[in-house]
XYZ file of C-alpha atoms in Angstrom:
304
model
C 0.043 0.044 -0.032
C 1.273 3.545 -0.870
C 2.398 5.502 2.067
C 1.971 9.363 2.658
C 5.063 11.037 3.974
C 5.457 12.629 7.338
C 5.809 15.925 5.209
C 2.458 15.606 3.822
C 0.931 15.466 7.263
C 3.155 18.232 8.622
C 2.371 20.649 5.734
C -1.171 19.921 4.816
C -4.193 21.995 6.127
C -7.280 19.818 7.007
C -9.884 22.295 5.965
C -12.708 19.842 4.878
C -13.691 16.596 6.171
C -14.881 15.363 2.801
C -12.320 15.332 -0.072
C -9.742 17.593 1.715
C -7.386 18.429 -1.136
C -3.690 19.084 -0.825
C -2.183 20.151 -4.116
C 1.422 19.994 -5.291
C 2.104 21.595 -8.701
C 5.061 21.094 -11.290
C 5.529 22.323 -14.781
C 3.855 19.293 -16.442
C 1.715 17.645 -13.780
C -0.264 18.288 -10.591
C -0.343 15.760 -7.590
C -3.660 16.051 -5.661
C -4.086 14.192 -2.237
C -7.547 13.795 -1.232
C -8.744 12.694 2.306
C -12.230 12.020 3.578
C -12.950 11.638 7.183
C -16.709 11.461 6.963
C -19.276 9.030 5.174
C -20.551 10.598 2.307
C -22.242 9.926 -1.045
C -22.487 11.418 -4.579
C -19.501 13.655 -4.252
C -18.761 15.328 -7.451
C -15.226 15.751 -8.844
C -13.775 16.776 -12.274
C -10.241 17.682 -13.540
C -9.277 19.644 -16.602
C -6.589 17.393 -17.675
C -6.295 13.455 -17.921
C -5.967 11.864 -14.659
C -4.480 8.882 -12.831
C -6.376 8.212 -9.708
C -4.722 5.719 -7.278
C -6.407 4.499 -3.900
C -4.103 4.903 -0.959
C -6.322 3.961 2.114
C -10.056 3.007 2.736
C -12.691 2.556 0.047
C -14.486 4.531 -2.400
C -17.405 3.741 -4.792
C -16.840 5.108 -8.154
C -19.524 6.183 -10.662
C -18.047 6.870 -14.044
C -19.642 7.685 -17.428
C -20.669 4.729 -19.429
C -19.306 2.103 -17.027
C -21.043 0.334 -13.997
C -20.073 1.573 -10.475
C -17.084 -0.341 -8.993
C -15.381 -0.413 -5.508
C -12.133 1.350 -5.497
C -9.520 -0.117 -3.191
C -5.865 0.567 -2.062
C -3.463 -0.793 -4.481
C -5.674 0.109 -7.535
C -5.719 2.713 -10.121
C -8.034 4.186 -12.704
C -7.213 6.373 -15.711
C -9.701 9.368 -16.486
C -9.997 11.528 -19.356
C -9.905 15.282 -19.021
C -13.282 16.887 -17.800
C -14.819 13.648 -16.894
C -17.256 14.130 -14.100
C -16.881 11.502 -11.318
C -19.560 10.721 -8.799
C -17.941 9.279 -5.698
C -19.531 7.600 -2.529
C -17.583 7.163 0.740
C -19.242 4.255 2.647
C -16.617 3.652 5.211
C -14.764 6.820 6.006
C -14.347 8.095 9.443
C -11.915 10.407 11.256
C -9.974 7.358 12.602
C -9.977 5.737 9.300
C -9.950 8.370 6.519
C -10.051 7.471 2.758
C -7.018 8.735 1.002
C -6.498 8.880 -2.825
C -4.040 10.533 -4.971
C -4.962 11.983 -8.329
C -2.168 12.759 -10.720
C -3.320 15.266 -13.379
C -1.128 14.919 -16.366
C -0.197 17.037 -19.429
C -1.613 15.457 -22.635
C 1.702 16.574 -24.354
C 3.678 14.390 -21.965
C 1.260 11.564 -22.307
C 1.673 11.620 -26.232
C 5.492 11.771 -25.762
C 5.528 8.498 -23.879
C 3.482 6.923 -26.398
C 5.759 8.267 -29.188
C 8.549 6.712 -27.267
C 6.951 3.260 -27.436
C 6.132 3.598 -31.258
C 9.808 4.444 -31.914
C 10.800 1.231 -30.229
C 8.300 -0.753 -32.308
C 4.771 -1.207 -33.453
C 2.399 -3.770 -31.963
C 2.644 -7.291 -33.518
C -0.754 -6.416 -35.373
C 1.140 -3.499 -37.227
C -0.962 -0.872 -35.192
C 0.687 1.988 -33.414
C 0.346 2.512 -29.611
C -1.975 5.126 -28.441
C -2.853 6.799 -25.327
C -4.527 4.236 -23.054
C -8.264 3.434 -22.955
C -9.779 6.000 -20.432
C -11.758 4.590 -17.428
C -9.248 1.742 -17.378
C -9.535 0.254 -13.776
C -6.270 -1.956 -12.827
C -4.339 -3.155 -9.925
C -0.842 -1.584 -9.521
C 1.963 -4.054 -9.974
C 5.194 -3.579 -8.261
C 6.675 -1.351 -10.742
C 3.869 1.043 -10.856
C 3.502 1.044 -7.159
C 7.189 1.993 -6.913
C 7.002 4.880 -9.388
C 3.928 6.171 -7.635
C 5.530 6.056 -4.269
C 8.702 7.930 -5.761
C 6.616 10.609 -7.444
C 4.745 11.469 -3.963
C 8.265 11.903 -2.737
C 9.524 14.045 -5.572
C 6.579 16.387 -5.607
C 6.905 17.071 -1.923
C 10.684 17.370 -1.912
C 12.374 20.744 -2.108
C 14.911 20.149 -5.062
C 15.598 22.370 -7.809
C 15.375 19.558 -10.479
C 12.276 17.907 -9.382
C 10.563 18.853 -12.563
C 13.027 16.849 -14.524
C 12.683 13.862 -12.127
C 8.794 14.023 -12.325
C 8.785 14.092 -16.102
C 11.048 11.097 -16.263
C 9.037 9.283 -13.833
C 5.712 9.984 -15.336
C 6.975 8.938 -18.771
C 8.105 5.456 -17.299
C 4.663 5.323 -15.419
C 2.658 5.890 -18.795
C 4.608 3.257 -20.666
C 4.150 0.681 -17.930
C 0.418 1.414 -17.633
C 0.193 0.942 -21.376
C 1.933 -2.434 -21.308
C -0.107 -3.493 -18.372
C -3.197 -2.736 -20.324
C -1.883 -4.601 -23.260
C -0.887 -7.473 -21.247
C -4.597 -7.566 -19.653
C -6.006 -7.577 -23.225
C -3.808 -10.702 -24.213
C -4.592 -12.358 -21.136
C -8.386 -12.249 -21.893
C -7.858 -13.035 -25.437
C -5.962 -16.187 -24.526
C -9.054 -17.376 -22.846
C -11.620 -16.122 -25.302
C -10.039 -16.147 -28.546
C -6.560 -17.512 -28.453
C -6.258 -18.096 -32.257
C -6.749 -14.414 -32.978
C -3.152 -13.372 -32.723
C 0.254 -15.008 -32.089
C 0.862 -13.588 -28.599
C -2.556 -14.750 -27.300
C -1.861 -18.189 -28.768
C 1.458 -18.536 -27.038
C -0.172 -17.365 -23.619
C -2.734 -20.079 -23.975
C -0.025 -22.786 -24.950
C 2.125 -21.623 -21.804
C -0.961 -22.204 -19.496
C -1.839 -25.526 -21.151
C 1.512 -26.880 -20.804
C 2.822 -25.235 -17.598
C 4.613 -28.227 -16.224
C 6.541 -28.694 -19.548
C 10.014 -27.358 -20.427
C 9.187 -24.028 -21.824
C 11.669 -21.907 -23.305
C 11.888 -19.042 -25.991
C 12.921 -21.278 -28.916
C 9.889 -23.414 -28.315
C 7.504 -20.650 -28.020
C 8.773 -18.780 -30.927
C 8.179 -21.811 -33.145
C 4.676 -21.944 -31.930
C 4.222 -18.244 -32.828
C 5.944 -18.873 -36.258
C 8.501 -16.162 -35.518
C 12.261 -15.960 -35.034
C 13.429 -16.459 -31.598
C 14.894 -12.821 -31.462
C 11.857 -11.243 -32.889
C 9.394 -13.216 -30.622
C 11.397 -12.265 -27.595
C 11.428 -8.713 -28.678
C 7.712 -8.400 -29.441
C 6.447 -10.139 -26.281
C 8.610 -7.932 -23.987
C 7.563 -4.855 -25.918
C 3.879 -5.508 -25.743
C 3.674 -7.165 -22.192
C 6.343 -5.390 -20.487
C 8.080 -8.579 -19.261
C 10.241 -11.218 -20.940
C 8.563 -14.757 -21.836
C 10.689 -16.395 -19.026
C 9.326 -13.971 -16.538
C 5.749 -14.560 -17.608
C 6.097 -18.189 -17.281
C 7.531 -17.751 -13.705
C 4.577 -15.254 -12.970
C 2.060 -18.068 -14.317
C 3.600 -20.844 -12.533
C 3.560 -18.730 -8.929
C -0.137 -18.003 -9.629
C -0.882 -21.713 -9.645
C 1.597 -22.437 -6.838
C 0.043 -19.752 -4.760
C -3.361 -21.257 -5.379
C -2.313 -24.644 -4.424
C -0.501 -23.687 -1.254
C -3.947 -22.333 0.016
C -5.327 -25.952 -0.065
C -4.508 -27.791 3.324
C -4.485 -30.906 1.721
C -1.657 -30.015 -0.950
C 1.742 -30.266 0.380
C 4.387 -27.826 -0.744
C 6.209 -30.279 -2.978
C 3.027 -31.128 -4.716
C 2.348 -27.452 -5.189
C 5.593 -26.614 -6.724
C 5.743 -29.682 -8.894
C 2.200 -29.182 -10.085
C 2.925 -25.544 -11.117
C 6.091 -26.554 -13.337
C 8.959 -25.982 -10.861
C 11.434 -28.894 -10.671
C 13.485 -27.736 -7.919
C 12.448 -26.760 -4.363
C 15.395 -24.459 -3.694
C 14.707 -22.557 -6.793
C 10.964 -22.402 -6.324
C 11.418 -21.305 -2.609
C 13.908 -18.655 -3.615
C 11.620 -17.275 -6.418
C 8.503 -17.303 -4.332
C 10.183 -15.448 -1.491
C 11.678 -12.797 -3.936
C 8.237 -12.178 -5.469
C 6.000 -12.511 -2.505
C 8.321 -11.429 0.262
C 7.522 -14.547 2.269
C 8.548 -18.118 2.094
C 6.313 -20.903 0.696
C 6.062 -22.495 4.068
C 5.234 -19.343 5.744
C 2.638 -18.523 3.010
C 1.101 -21.791 3.491
C 0.727 -21.597 7.337
C -0.552 -18.115 6.975
C -3.092 -19.087 4.281
C -4.195 -22.091 6.104
C -4.688 -20.318 9.365
C -6.852 -17.566 7.811
C -8.995 -20.291 6.001
């Protein structure tokens, strides 16, 4: 969960109990921190620029144009277009447990610069250019996006003469990573619903169907009817991770699910998810989850 700095609490003025706003402005972006200390409903909010909203603490119910209402929780973000009216409910906010959310208003020029960078590195596999992400895109922050947002909160609130430069570079990386997360989400969905529609979706389905097999770039590139180098470059460009990293991610999802079952041993879990070595599995699991498989299993079974 993203954490507000001590400096924020020392410098902000709590003037309103519903959506109290603290603003930090730089040349190409504006960071808003909203805090709500009372239950409220149908609170309206609008920005003149595209916005990334990310929950820090508590819960909101978001009502956006042309989409069903959804719960907005810590660790989640949503991309909003300029001038979109948000209608927000705060069902659980209290003075002891305030709802906190950041809203990063972005320059459309800087958004397009990040998109242009991706296109300069290569088009999508279907020959189409990258474009600004779909608005009202609701997603869970991965570790990279989480770290960028945490860094941005620090940069906006520090007293440094070059913080405009720092924020521009961080926002550029943030936009690119969100575009790749969105692209990955699309391929994961297509791998389930229409895997024969494109090469990447087909390969993702093949990985999932053969997760315990010896999967490598040479084999997967053959399945995609691409050279190994082109397949590797395309996969990483569009999903933001290498094929090998994606395979590990998929295997860890399966292992994590199996470890929650008290009837499944750790050995059964790692073998069923495609890991052949317990020491390697344990090392990767702890690196990605910050907890060992045995600790995770005890914790999960205790909470069940």
